[in-house]
Coordinates of C-alpha atoms and ligand atoms in Angstrom, one line a residue:
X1 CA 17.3 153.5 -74.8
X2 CA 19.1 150.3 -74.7
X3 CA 22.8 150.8 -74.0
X4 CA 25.4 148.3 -74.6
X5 CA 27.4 148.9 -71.8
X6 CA 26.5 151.0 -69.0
X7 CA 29.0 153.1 -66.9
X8 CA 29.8 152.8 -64.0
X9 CA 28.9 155.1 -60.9
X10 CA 31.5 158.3 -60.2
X11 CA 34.5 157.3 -58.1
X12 CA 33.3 159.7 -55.8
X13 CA 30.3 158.5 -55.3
X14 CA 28.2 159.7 -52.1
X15 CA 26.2 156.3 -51.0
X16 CA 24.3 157.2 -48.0
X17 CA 20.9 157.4 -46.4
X18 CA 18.7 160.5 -44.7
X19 CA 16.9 160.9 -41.4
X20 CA 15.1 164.3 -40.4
X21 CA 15.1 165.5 -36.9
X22 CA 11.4 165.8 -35.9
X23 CA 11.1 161.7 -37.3
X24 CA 14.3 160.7 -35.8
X25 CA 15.5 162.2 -32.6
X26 CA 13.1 162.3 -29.7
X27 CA 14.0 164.1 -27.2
X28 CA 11.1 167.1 -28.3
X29 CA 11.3 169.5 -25.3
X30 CA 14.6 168.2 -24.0
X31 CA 18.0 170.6 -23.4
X32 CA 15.8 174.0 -24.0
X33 CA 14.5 172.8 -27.6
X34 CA 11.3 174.7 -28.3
X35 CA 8.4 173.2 -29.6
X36 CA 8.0 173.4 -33.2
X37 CA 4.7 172.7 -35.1
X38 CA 4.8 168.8 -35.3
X39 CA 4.8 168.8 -31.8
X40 CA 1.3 170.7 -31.3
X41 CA -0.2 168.9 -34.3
X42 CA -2.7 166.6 -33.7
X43 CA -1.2 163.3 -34.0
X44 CA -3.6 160.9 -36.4
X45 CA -5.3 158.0 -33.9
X46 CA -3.2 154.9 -33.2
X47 CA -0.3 156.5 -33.9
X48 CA 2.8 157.6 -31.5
X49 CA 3.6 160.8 -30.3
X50 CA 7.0 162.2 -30.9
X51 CA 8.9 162.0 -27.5
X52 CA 11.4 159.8 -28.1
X53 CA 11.1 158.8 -31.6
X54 CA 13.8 156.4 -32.4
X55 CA 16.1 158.1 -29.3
X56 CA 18.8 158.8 -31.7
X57 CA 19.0 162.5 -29.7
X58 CA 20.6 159.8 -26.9
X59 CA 22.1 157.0 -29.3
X60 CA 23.4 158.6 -32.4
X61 CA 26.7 157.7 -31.6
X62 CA 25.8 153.8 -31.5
X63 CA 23.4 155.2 -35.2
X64 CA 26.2 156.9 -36.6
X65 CA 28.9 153.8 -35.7
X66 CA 26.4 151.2 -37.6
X67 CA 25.9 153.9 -40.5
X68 CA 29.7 153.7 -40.9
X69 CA 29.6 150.0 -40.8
X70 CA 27.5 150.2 -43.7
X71 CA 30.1 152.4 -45.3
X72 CA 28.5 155.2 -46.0
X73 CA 30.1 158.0 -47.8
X74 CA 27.8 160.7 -46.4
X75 CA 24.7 161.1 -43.8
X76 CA 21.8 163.1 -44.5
X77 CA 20.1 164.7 -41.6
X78 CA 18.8 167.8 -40.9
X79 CA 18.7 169.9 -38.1
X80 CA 15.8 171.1 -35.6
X81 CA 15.4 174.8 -35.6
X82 CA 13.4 174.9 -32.8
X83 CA 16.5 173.0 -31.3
X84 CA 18.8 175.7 -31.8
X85 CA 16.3 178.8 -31.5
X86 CA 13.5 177.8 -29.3
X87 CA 11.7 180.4 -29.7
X88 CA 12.8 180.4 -33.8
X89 CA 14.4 183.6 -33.3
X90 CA 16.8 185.5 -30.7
X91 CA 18.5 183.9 -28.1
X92 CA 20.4 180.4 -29.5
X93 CA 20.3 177.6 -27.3
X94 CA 23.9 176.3 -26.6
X95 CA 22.8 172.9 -26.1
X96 CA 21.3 172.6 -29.0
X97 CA 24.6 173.8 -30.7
X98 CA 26.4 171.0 -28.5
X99 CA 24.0 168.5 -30.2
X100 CA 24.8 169.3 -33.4
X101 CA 28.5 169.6 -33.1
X102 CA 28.0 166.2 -31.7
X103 CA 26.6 164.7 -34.6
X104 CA 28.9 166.6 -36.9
X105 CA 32.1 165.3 -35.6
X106 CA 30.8 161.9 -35.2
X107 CA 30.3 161.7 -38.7
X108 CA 33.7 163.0 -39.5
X109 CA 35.4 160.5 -37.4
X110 CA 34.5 158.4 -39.9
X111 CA 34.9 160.0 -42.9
X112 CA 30.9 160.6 -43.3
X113 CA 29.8 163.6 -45.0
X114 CA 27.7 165.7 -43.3
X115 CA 24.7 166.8 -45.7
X116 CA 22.6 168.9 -43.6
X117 CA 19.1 169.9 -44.3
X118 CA 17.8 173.3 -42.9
X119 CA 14.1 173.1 -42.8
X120 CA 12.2 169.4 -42.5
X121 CA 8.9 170.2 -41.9
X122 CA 9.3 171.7 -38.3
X123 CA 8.8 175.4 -38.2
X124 CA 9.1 176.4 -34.5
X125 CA 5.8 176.8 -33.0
X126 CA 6.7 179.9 -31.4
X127 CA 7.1 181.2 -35.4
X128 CA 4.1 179.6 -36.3
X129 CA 2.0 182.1 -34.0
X130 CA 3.2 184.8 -35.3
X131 CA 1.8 183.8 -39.1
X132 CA 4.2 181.1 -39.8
X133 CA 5.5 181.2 -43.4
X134 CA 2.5 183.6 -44.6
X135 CA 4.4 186.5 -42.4
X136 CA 6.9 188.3 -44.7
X137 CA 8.9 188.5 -41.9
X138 CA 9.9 184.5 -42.3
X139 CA 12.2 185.3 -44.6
X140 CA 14.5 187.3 -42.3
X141 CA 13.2 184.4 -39.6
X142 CA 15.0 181.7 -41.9
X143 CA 18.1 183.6 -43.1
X144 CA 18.8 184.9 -39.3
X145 CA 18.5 180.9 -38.5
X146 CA 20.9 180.1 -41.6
X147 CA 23.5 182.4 -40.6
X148 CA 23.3 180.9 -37.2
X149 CA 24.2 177.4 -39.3
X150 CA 26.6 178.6 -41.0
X151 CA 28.4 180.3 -38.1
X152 CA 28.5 177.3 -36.0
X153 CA 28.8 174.1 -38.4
X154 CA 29.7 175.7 -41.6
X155 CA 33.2 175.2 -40.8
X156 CA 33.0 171.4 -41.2
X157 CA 29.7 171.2 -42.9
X158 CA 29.8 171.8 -47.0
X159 CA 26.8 170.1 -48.1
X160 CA 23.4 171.9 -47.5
X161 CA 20.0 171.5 -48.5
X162 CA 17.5 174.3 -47.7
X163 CA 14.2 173.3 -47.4
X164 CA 12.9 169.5 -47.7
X165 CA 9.7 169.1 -50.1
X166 CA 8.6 172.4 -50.5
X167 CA 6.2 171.4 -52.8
X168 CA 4.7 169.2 -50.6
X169 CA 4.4 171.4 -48.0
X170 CA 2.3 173.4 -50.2
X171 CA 0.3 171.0 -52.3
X172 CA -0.4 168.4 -49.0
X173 CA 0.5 170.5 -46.1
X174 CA -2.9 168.8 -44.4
X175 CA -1.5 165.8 -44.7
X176 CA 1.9 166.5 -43.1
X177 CA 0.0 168.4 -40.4
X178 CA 1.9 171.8 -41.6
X179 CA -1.4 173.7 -42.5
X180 CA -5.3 173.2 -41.8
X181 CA -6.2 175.8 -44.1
X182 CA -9.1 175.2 -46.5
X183 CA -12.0 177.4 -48.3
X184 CA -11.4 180.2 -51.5
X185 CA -8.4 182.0 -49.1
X186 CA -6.3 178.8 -49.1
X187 CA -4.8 178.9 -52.6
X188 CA -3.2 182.9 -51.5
X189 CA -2.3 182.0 -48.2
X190 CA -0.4 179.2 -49.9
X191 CA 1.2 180.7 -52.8
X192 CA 2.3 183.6 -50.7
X193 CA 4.1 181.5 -48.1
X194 CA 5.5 179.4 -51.1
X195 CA 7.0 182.9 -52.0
X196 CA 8.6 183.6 -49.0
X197 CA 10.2 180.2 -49.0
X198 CA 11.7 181.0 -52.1
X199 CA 13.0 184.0 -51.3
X200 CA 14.1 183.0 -47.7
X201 CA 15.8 179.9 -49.9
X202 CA 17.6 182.3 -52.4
X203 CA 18.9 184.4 -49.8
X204 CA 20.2 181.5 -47.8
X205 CA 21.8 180.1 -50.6
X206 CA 23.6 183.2 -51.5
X207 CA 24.1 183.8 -47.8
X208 CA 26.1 180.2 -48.0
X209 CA 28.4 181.4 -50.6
X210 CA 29.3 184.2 -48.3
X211 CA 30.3 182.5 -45.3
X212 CA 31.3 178.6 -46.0
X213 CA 34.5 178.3 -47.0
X214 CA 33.6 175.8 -50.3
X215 CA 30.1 175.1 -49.4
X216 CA 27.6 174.1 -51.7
X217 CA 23.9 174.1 -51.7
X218 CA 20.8 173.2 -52.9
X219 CA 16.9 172.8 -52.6
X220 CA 15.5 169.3 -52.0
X221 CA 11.9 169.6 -53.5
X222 CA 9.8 165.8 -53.9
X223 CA 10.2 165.2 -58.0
X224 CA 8.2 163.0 -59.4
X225 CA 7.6 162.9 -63.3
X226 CA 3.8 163.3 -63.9
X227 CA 2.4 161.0 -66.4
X228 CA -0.9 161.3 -68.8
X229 CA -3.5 158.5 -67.8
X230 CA -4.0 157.9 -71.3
X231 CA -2.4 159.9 -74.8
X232 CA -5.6 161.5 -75.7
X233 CA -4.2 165.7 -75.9
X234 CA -6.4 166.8 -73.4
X235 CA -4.6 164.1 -70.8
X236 CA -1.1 165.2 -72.2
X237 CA -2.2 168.8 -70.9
X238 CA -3.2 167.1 -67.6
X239 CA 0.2 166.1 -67.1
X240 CA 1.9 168.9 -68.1
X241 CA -0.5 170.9 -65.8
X242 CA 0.6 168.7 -62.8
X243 CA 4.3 168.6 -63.6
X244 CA 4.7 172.3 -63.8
X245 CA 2.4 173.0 -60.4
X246 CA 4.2 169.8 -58.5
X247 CA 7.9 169.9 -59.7
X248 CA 9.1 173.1 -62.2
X249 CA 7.5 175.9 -60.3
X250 CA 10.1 175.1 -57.5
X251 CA 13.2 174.1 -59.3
X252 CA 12.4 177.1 -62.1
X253 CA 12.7 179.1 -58.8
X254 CA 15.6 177.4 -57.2
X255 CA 17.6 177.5 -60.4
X256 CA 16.8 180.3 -62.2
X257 CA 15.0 182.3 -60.1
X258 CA 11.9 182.4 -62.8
X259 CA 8.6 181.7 -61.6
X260 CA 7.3 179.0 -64.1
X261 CA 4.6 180.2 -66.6
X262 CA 2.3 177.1 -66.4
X263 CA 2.6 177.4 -63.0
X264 CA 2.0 180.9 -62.8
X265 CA -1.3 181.0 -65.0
X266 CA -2.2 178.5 -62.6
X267 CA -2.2 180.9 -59.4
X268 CA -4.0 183.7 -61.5
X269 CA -6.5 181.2 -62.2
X270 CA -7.0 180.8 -58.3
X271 CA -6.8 183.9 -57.4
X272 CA -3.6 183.3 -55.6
X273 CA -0.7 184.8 -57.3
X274 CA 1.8 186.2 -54.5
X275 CA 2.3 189.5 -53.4
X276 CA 6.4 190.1 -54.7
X277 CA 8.1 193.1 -53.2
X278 CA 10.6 195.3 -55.1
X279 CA 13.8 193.8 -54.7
X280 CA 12.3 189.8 -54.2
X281 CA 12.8 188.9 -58.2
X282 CA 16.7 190.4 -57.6
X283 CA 17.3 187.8 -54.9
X284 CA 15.4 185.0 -56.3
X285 CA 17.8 185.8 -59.5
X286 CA 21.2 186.0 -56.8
X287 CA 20.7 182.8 -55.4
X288 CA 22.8 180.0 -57.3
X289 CA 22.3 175.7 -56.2
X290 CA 25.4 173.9 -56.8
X291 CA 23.6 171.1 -56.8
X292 CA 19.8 169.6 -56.6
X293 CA 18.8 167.2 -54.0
X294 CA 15.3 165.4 -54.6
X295 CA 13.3 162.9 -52.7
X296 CA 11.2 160.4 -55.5
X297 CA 9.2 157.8 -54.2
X298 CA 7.1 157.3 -57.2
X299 CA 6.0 158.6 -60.4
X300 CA 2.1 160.7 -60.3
X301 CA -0.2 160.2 -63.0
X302 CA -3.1 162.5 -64.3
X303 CA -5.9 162.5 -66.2
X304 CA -8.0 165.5 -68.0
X305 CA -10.2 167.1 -65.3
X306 CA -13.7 168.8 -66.2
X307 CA -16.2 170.5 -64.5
X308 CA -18.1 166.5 -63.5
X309 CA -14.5 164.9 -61.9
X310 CA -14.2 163.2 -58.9
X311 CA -11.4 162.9 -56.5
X312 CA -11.7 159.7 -56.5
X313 CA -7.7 159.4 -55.4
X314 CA -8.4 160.8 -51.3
X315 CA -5.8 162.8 -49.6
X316 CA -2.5 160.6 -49.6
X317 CA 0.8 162.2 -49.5
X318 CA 1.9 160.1 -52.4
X319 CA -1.5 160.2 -54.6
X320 CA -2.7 163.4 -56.2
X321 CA -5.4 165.3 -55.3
X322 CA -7.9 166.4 -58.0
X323 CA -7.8 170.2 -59.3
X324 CA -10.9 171.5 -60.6
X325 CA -10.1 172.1 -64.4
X326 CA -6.4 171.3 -64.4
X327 CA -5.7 167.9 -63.5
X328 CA -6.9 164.9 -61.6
X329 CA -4.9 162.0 -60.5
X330 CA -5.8 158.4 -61.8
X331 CA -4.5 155.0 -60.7
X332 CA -1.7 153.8 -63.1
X333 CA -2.4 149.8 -63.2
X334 CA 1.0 149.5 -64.5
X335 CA 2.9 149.5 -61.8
X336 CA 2.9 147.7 -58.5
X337 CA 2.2 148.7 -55.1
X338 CA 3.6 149.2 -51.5
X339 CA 1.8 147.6 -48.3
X340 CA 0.7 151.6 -48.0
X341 CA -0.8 152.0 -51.1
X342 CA 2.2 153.5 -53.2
X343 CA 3.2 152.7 -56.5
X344 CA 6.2 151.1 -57.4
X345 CA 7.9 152.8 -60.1
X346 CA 11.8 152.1 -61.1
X347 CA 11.8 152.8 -64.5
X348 CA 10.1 156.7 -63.5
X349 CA 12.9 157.7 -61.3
X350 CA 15.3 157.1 -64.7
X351 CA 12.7 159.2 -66.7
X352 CA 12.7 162.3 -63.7
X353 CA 16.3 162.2 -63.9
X354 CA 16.2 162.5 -67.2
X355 CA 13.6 165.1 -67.6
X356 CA 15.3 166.9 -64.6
X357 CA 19.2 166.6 -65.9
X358 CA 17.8 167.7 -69.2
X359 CA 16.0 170.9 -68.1
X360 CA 18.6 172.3 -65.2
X361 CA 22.2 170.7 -66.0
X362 CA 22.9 170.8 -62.5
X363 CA 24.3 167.4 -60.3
X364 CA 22.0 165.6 -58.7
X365 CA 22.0 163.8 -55.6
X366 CA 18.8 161.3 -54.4
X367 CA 18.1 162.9 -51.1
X368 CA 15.0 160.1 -50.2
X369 CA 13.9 157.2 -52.4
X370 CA 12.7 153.8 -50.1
X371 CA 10.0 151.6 -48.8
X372 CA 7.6 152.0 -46.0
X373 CA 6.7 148.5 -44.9
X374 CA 5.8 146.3 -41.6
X375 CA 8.7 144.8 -40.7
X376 CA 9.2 142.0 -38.5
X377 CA 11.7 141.6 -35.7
X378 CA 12.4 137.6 -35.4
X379 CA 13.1 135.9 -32.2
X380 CA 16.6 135.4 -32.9
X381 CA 17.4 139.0 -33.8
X382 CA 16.7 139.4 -37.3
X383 CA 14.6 141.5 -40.3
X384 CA 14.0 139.9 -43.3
X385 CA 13.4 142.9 -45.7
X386 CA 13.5 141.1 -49.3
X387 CA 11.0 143.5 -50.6
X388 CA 13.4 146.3 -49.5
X389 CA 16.3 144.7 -50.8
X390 CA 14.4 144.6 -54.3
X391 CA 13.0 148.4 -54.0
X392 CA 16.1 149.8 -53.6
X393 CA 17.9 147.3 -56.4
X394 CA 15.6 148.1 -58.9
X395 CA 15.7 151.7 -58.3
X396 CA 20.1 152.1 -57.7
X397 CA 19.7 150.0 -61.5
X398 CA 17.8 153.1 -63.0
X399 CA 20.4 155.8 -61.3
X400 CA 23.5 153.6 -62.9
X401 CA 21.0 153.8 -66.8
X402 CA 20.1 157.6 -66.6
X403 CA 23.9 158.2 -65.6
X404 CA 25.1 156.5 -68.8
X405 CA 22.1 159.0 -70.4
X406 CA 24.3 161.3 -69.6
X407 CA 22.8 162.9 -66.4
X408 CA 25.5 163.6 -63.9
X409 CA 24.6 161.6 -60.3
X410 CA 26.4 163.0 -57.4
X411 CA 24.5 160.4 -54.7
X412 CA 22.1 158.3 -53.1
X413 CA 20.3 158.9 -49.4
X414 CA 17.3 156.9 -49.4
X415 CA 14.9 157.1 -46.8
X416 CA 15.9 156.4 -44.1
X417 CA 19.2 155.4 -42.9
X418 CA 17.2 153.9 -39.1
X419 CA 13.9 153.5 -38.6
X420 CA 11.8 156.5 -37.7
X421 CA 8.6 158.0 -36.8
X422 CA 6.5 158.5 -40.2
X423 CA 5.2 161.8 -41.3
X424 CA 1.2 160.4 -40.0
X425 CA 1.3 157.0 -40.3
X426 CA 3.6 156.4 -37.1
X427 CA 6.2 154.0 -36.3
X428 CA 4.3 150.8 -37.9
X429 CA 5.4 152.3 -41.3
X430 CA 9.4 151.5 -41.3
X431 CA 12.2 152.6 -44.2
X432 CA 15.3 152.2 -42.3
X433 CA 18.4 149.6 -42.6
X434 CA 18.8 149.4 -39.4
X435 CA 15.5 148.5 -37.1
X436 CA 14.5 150.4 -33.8
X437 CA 13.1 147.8 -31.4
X438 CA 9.7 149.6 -30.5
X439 CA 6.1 149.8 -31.1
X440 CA 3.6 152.7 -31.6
X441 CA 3.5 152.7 -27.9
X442 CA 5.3 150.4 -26.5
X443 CA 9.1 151.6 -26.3
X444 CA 10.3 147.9 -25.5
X445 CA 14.2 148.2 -25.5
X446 CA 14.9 150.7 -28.6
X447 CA 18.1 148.4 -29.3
X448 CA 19.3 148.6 -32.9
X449 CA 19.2 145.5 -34.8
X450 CA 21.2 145.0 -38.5
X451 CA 17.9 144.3 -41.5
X452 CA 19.2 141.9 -44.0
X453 CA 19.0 145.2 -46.1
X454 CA 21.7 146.9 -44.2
X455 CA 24.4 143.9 -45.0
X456 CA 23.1 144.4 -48.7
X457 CA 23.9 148.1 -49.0
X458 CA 26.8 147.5 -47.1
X459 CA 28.3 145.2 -50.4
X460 CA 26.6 147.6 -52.7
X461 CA 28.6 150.6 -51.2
X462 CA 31.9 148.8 -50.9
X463 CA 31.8 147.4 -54.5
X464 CA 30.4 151.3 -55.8
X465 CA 27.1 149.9 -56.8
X466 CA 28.9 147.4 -59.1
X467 CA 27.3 143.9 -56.6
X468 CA 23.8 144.8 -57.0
X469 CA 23.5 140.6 -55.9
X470 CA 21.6 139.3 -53.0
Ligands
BG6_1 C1 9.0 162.4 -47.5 C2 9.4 163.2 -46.3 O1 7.8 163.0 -48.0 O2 8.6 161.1 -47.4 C3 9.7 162.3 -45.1 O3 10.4 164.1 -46.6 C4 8.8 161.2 -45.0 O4 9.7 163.2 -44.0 C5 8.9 160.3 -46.3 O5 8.9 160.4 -43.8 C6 8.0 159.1 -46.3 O6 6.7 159.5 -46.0 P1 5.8 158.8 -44.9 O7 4.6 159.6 -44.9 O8 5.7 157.4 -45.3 O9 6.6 159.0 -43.6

């Protein structure tokens, strides 16, 4: 739709960027944290381990003080659980409490809202011997750990997200070194720790309403809109296929605690439909978002898949892997791509909010959105970032169309607010604003230098995404 004037972002706009803990901090086994399951992974060849990270365990006073030069109106982090319950359960670490309260109130000295993320990808290692998300018993694990949250920050923190990209945690756990499961048994194991995530998610939801005085909540699933390669019906169906499997089956859940029927058929069709105690459909009905937080990178497309398909797409986070019979991802040669291989895709973040404003009436705020690119530090201190600069541009332009569509925008965190550790592709791949002076290995001086993209966002922010200009 074409309008003739567009409206202008909310007064109260939350501009902003995210970090996660295991990406950002350092500091792994540091002040009684616990070892959680990224730091036993394997990490992929020529890339860094994660011991120090971008130090911001040591620096995120300096972070936090250049995040508020920016202007930002909130800061999304999220915090280490393994951090706080080394051993995931039992005995808190005070420390690790300290750390946090740290951060907190640096963030309210300037007016920066907290929005904290609960779970980002970093199950403590100590829960992941004892079965990890497939034990029932995770739910209690993650609501025991939420009302330890709530207890200590909830006083000053009323923004929370529960559990970043559940459905990528499920569909390319491999990939994010989360799960090594394979063969006929994967698809159960799978669906049946998505199920306890869902229910550990509704209970800490409800469990939020409880004890924060005017706290809100919400999941932060990875949306992105599935297209058909083609309009023949059968790659209509594809799409469809994908979009339930990828994106509905977890906000479905999230918001109205209804497992989705595509999505559903789907397990019974593997063999993997989740074991659901009496009493689990009663919470997953209880627990309420106030709001929904996505990450979108890009949009996915699909194609028909029969019986003769190949995955032809390999095992990116961003691409789609091939399901026998149900969908199987194909190269859109519409769209541009990133120095990583991920497509560019403005114009499909305006058509997920739409579909995603259309089907749950909730506010929505961009938890991740950004470029992963090799930038380069010049000798006299600076980052030229153009293609950043662009990225972001083109997609703040969509969030100001879909909100005169009539979908209600609560904010924008891309990814990520300092450079940071990727989730396998190491420190080479960077998002942030502000650059972190090391290599893969090399630690060099880990001083924090302004991209040309953080004086950009910086005008964007201070003129409420009105001076979208270079
Ligand atoms: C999201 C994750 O999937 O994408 C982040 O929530 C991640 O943790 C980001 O870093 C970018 O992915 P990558 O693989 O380039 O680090």
């Amino acid at each position: 739709m074409l309008h003739k004037k567009l409206k202008a972002f909310p007064d109260d706009f939350l501009w902003g960027a995210s970090t996660s803990a295991y990406q950002v901090e350092g500091a792994n086994l540091e002040d009684g944290k616990g070892p959680s399951v990224q730091d036993v992974k394997k990490v992929p060849e020529g890339t860094s381990d994660l011991t120090v990270c971008a130090d911001h365990y040591h620096r995120y006073k300096e972070d936090i003080a250049l995040m508020a030069e920016m202007g930002f109106k909130v800061y999304r982090f999220s915090i280490s659980w393994s951090r706080i319950l080394p051993k995931g359960i039992g005995e808190v670490n005070p420390k690790g409490i300290e750390f946090y309260n740290n951060v907190i109130n640096e963030c309210l000295k300037y007016d920066i809202i907290p929005l904290v993320t609960m779970f980002h990808f970093d199950l403590p290692q100590a829960l992941e011997e004892k079965g990890g998300w497939f034990n029932r018993d995770s739910i209690e694990w993650f609501t025991y750990f939420a009302k330890v949250m709530f207890e200590n920050f909830g006083d000053r923190v009323k923004y929370w997200l529960t559990i970043n990209e559940q459905n990528m945690l499920i569909l390319t756990g491999d990939t994010i070194g989360t799960t090594t499961l394979t063969g006929p048994e994967k698809y159960k194991n799978l669906y049946q720790q998505n199920h306890h995530m869902l229910v550990a998610q509704a209970k800490a939801m409800a469990l939020c309403h409880e004890m924060v005085d005017g706290g809100k909540i919400g999941p932060a699933p990875n949306i992105s809109l599935g297209y058909p390669a083609s309009c023949k019906p059968e790659d209509i169906l594809a799409a469809q296929n994908l979009n339930a499997i990828r994106n509905w089956l977890y906000l479905d859940m999230a918001v109205y605690g209804k497992y989705n029927n595509l999505a559903w058929a789907f397990m019974e069709e593997r063999d993997a439909t989740p074991i659901i105690e009496d009493g689990d459909m009663e919470i997953l009905a209880n627990g309420h978002p106030d709001f929904i937080g996505f990450n979108y990178y890009s949009t996915a497309t699909v194609a028909w898949c029969g019986e003769d398909a190949q995955d032809t797409y390999g095992h990116d986070q961003q691409k789609t892997k091939m399901e026998k019979g149900v969908y199987v991802g194909a190269a859109n040669h519409n769209l541009p791509h990133t120095d990583f291989g991920w497509e560019i895709d403005p114009q499909g973040f305006r058509a997920t909010i739409r579909e995603m404003y259309s089907r749950y009436r909730l506010p929505m705020i961009v938890t991740e959105n950004g470029i992963g690119a090799y930038d380069k530090l010049t000798e006299d201190g600076k980052v030229h970032d153009p293609y950043r600069i662009e990225y972001l541009r083109k997609h703040i332009e969509q969030i100001q169309l879909a909100i005169t569509d009539g979908a209600e925008m609560m904010g924008y965190c891309p990814w990520s607010a300092i450079d940071l550790i990727s989730t396998h592709e190491g420190m080479v791949k960077r998002y942030g604003f502000i650059y972190v002076d090391r290599d893969e290995y090399d630690l060099k001086t880990l001083d924090r230098y302004r991209k040309d993209s953080f004086y950009w966002y910086k005008k964007v922010i201070a003129s409420n995404g009105a001076d979208l200009s270079d």
